[in-house]
XYZ file of C-alpha atoms in Angstrom:
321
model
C -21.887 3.541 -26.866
C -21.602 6.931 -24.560
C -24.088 9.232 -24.916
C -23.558 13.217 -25.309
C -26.631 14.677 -24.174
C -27.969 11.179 -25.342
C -26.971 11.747 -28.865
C -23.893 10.196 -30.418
C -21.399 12.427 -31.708
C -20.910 12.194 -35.291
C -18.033 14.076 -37.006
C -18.066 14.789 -41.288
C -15.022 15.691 -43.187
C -15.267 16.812 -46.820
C -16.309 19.836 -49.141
C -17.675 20.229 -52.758
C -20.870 18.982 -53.442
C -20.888 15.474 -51.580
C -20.693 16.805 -47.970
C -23.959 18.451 -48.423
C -26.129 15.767 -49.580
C -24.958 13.684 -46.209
C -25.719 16.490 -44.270
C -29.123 16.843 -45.020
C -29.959 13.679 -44.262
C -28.282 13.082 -41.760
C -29.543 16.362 -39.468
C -33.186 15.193 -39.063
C -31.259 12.126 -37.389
C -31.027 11.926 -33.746
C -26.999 12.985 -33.406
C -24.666 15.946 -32.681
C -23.161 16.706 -35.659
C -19.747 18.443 -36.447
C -18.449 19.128 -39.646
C -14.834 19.469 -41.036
C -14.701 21.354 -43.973
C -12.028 21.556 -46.426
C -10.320 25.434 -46.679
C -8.503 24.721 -50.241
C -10.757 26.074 -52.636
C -9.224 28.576 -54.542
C -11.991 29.432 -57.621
C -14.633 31.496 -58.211
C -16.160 33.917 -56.115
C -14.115 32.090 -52.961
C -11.013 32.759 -54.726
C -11.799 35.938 -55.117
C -12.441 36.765 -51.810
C -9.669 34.880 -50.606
C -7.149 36.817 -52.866
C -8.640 39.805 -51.761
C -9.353 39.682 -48.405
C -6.483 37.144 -47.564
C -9.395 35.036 -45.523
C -10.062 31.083 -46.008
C -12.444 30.271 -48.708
C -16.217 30.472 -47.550
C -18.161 28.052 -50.828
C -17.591 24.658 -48.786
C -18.501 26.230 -45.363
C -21.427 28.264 -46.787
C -22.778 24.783 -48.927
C -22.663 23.176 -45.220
C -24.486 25.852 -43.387
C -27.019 25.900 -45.801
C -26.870 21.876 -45.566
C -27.714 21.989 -42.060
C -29.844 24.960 -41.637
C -33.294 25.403 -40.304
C -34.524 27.801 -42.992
C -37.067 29.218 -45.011
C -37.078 27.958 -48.597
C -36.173 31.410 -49.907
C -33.519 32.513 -47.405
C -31.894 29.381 -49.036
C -32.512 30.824 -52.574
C -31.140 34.562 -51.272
C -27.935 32.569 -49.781
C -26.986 30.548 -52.753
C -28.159 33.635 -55.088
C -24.957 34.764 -57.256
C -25.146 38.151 -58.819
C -25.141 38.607 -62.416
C -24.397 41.861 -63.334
C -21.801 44.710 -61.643
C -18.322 45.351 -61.701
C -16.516 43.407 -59.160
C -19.872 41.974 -57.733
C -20.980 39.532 -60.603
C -20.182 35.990 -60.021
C -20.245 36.409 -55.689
C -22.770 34.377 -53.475
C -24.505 36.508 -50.991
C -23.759 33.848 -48.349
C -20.185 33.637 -49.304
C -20.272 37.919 -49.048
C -22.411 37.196 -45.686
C -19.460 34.882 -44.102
C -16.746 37.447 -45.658
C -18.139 40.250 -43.624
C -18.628 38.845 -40.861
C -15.106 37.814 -40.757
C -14.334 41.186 -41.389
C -16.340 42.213 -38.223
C -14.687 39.541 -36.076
C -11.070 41.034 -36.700
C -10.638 38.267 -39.435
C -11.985 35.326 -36.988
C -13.238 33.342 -39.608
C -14.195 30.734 -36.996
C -15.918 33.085 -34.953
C -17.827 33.904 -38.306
C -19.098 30.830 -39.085
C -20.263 30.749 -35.715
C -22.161 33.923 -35.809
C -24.319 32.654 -38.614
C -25.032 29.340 -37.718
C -26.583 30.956 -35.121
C -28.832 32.865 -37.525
C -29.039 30.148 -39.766
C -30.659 28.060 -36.917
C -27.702 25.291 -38.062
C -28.529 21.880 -36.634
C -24.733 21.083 -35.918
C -21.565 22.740 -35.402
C -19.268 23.433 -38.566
C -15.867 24.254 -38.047
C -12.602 24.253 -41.305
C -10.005 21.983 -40.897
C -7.875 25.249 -40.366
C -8.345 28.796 -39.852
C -6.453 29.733 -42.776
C -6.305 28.995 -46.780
C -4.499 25.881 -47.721
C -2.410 25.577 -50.950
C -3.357 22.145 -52.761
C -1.099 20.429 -55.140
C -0.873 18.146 -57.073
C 2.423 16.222 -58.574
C 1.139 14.432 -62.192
C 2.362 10.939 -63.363
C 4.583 12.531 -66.036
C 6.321 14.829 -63.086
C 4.450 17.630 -63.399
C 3.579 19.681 -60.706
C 0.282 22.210 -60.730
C -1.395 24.082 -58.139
C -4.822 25.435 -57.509
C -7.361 23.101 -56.144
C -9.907 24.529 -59.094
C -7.274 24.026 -61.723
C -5.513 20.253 -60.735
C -8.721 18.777 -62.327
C -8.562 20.830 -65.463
C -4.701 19.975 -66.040
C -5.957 16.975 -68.054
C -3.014 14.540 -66.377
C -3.516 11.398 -64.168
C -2.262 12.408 -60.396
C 0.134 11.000 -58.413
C -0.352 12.680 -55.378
C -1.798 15.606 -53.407
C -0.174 17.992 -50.935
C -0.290 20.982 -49.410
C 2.397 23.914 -47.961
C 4.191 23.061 -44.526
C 3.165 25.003 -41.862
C -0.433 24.167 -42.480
C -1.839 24.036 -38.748
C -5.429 21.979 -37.988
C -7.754 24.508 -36.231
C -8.289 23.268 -32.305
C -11.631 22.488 -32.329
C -11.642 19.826 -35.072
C -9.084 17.593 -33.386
C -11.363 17.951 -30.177
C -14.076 17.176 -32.128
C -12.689 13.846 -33.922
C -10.895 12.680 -30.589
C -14.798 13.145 -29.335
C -16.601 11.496 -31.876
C -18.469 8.314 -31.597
C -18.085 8.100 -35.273
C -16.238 9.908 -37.997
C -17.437 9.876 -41.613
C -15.008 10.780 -44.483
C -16.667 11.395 -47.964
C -18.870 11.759 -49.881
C -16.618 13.995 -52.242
C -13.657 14.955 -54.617
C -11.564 12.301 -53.884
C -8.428 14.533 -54.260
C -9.875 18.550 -53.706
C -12.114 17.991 -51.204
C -11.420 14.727 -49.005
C -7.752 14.661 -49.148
C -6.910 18.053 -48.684
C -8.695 17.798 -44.991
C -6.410 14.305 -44.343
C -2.970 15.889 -45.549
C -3.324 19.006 -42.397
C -1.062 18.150 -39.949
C -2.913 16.144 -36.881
C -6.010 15.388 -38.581
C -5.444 11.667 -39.178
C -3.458 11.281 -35.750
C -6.805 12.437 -33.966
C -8.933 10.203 -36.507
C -6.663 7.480 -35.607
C -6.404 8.223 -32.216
C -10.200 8.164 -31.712
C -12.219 5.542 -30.449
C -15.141 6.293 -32.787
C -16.326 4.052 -35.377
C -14.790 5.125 -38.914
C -16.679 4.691 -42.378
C -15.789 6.061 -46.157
C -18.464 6.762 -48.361
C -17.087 6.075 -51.645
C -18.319 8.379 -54.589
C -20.687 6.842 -57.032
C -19.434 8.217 -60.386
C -15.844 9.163 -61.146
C -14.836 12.769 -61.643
C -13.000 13.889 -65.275
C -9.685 14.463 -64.610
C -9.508 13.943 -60.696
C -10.037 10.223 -60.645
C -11.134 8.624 -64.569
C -11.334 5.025 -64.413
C -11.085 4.519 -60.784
C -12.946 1.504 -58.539
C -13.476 2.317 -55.251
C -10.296 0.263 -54.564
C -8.535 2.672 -56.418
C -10.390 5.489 -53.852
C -9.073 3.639 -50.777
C -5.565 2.744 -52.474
C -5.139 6.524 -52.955
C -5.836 7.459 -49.209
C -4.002 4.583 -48.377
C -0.828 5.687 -50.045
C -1.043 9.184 -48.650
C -1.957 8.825 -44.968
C -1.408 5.377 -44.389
C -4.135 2.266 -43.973
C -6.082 1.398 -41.294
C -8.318 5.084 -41.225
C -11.648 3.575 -41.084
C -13.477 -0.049 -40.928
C -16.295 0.479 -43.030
C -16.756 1.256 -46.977
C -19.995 2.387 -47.840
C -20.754 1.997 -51.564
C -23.554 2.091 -54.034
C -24.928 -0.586 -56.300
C -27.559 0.961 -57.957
C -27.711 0.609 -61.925
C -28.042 3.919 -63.918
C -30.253 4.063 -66.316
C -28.442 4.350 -70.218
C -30.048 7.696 -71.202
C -28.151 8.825 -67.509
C -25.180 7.011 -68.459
C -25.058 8.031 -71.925
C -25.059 11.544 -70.435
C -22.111 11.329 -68.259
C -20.090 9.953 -70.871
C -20.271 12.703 -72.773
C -18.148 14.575 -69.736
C -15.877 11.440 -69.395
C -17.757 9.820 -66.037
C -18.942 6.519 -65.298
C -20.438 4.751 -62.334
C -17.884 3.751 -60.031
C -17.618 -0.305 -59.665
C -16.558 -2.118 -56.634
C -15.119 -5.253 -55.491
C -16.616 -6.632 -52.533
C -14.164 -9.634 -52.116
C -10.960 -7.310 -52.420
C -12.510 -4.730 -50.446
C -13.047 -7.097 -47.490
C -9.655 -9.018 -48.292
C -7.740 -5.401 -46.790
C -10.126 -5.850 -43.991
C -12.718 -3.816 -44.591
C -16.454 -4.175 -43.878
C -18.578 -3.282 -46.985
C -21.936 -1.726 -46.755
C -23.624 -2.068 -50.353
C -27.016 -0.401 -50.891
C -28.987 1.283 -53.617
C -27.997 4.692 -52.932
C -28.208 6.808 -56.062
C -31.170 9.665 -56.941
C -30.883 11.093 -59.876
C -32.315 14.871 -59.985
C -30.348 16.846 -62.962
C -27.289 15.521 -61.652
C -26.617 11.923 -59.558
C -26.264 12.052 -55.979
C -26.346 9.853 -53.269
C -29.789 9.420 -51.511
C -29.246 11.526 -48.418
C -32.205 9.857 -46.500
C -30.846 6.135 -47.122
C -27.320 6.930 -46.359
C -27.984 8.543 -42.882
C -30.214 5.567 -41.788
C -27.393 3.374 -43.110
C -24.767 5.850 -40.887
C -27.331 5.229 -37.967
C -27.323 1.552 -37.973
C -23.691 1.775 -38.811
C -23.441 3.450 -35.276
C -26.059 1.479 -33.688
C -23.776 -1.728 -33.877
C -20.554 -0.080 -32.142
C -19.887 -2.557 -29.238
């Protein structure tokens, strides 16, 4: 293993909700941490701003920040705070606001942005997107279909095919640095199609993943997500990567094997999710080593246990030859 400053470099890619979880577990860890973050978000208040102020989309990057930040429990609150009432403001984050005006005051370096309040944010890590500019997801359904908008693909109600984005989509610098750097690279937790892919599909992202010597893990979900990926196994998670970036991205599959209780279950049915099952044997028939644990908390919503899954990431990197 080389040492950075005697840490290993670990590298994230994701967005949405599963990124975060990781992240806070995984900064009171003894690594250097750089995360990727997905720039196709295209709803809400990040819309918004990216409609109007034709800048990336801050939600994922602010979620992160606030992941890996040294703060005060209510500078959190004030950060993730969305207004309620005025015309034009209601619906906005203040952090998402923060990061759009800061932008603004960098000459529309949204890099340089992020950058500028990490530093105020005390962020244990470095965050960087996968570009410096909005990407356009789409998605073409089984029936043909096509529909764009990474908020609206889930809502079209239609099985997907595939993901892509617009040509001329260009990886920002720093993140291929990063991931030829790392020591390992960790894709997931997340949206398997709106937040994981969408980082894989910019051009020279899985080159430089490939191209790295780190070691490479997927944490697969642990419930499936109405009308992004009903039904699927975590096969079906790695089959769809597989078929659009190719096989061979990573070595280990990190997966959960937890029960959920019935009242939980009963709960998620109602919104068309289940737990998502696994196959050990087929998993490590393509090759694959398979890290099982008990990794679900439940706290209004399921998540993975962010304390367990970075001490399984640390042993993970503690057996790199």
């Amino acid at each position: 293993m080389k040492k950075h400053k005697e840490k290993p470099r670990v590298v994230v890619i994701g967005g949405g909700t599963g990124l975060p979880v990781l992240l806070r577990g995984l900064k009171n860890q003894p690594v250097d941490i750089t995360a990727i973050v997905t720039v196709a978000d295209d709803g809400g208040s990040s819309g918004r701003l990216r409609s109007e102020l034709r800048m990336p989309p801050p939600g994922d990057v602010r979620n992160v920040l606030i992941a890996l930040a040294d703060t005060e429990p209510l500078l959190e609150s004030l950060l993730q705070h969305r207004f309620v009432n005025g015309n034009g403001l209601a619906g906005h984050s203040i952090g998402n606001l923060l990061i759009a005006a800061l932008t603004e005051i960098s000459g529309g370096d949204f890099v340089s942005a992020i950058e500028q309040l990490s530093k105020v944010l005390a962020v244990r890590g470095r965050v960087l997107p996968t570009a410096n500019h909005s990407i356009v997801l789409h998605a073409e359904m089984q029936d043909g279909t096509v529909v764009s908008g990474e908020s609206i693909i889930p809502k079209a109600g239609k099985r997907i095919k595939r993901v892509f984005i617009d040509e001329g989509a260009k990886p920002l610098p720093e993140a291929i640095q990063a991931l030829k750097e790392a020591d390992a690279i960790i894709i997931g937790p997340g949206s398997l199609y709106t937040s994981v892919l969408p980082n894989l599909l910019v051009p020279g992202i899985v080159e430089a993943i490939r191209e790295s010597r780190a070691i490479k893990a997927y944490i697969c979900n642990v419930m499936t997500q109405p009308g992004e990926t009903d039904g699927y196994t975590a096969e079906d998670h790695i089959q769809a990567i597989h078929d659009h970036v190719g096989n061979s991205l990573f070595q280990y599959i990190i997966v959960n094997n937890g029960k959920v209780s019935d009242e939980v279950l009963a709960m998620y049915a109602e919104k068309g999710a289940a737990p998502v099952i696994y196959s050990e044997e087929k998993l490590t028939a393509k090759g694959y080593r398979v890290i099982a644990d008990n990794l679900l908390v439940y706290d209004k919503f399921l998540r993975h246990n962010a304390a367990k899954l970075s001490k399984i990431i640390m042993n993970v990197i503690g057996v790199k030859k």
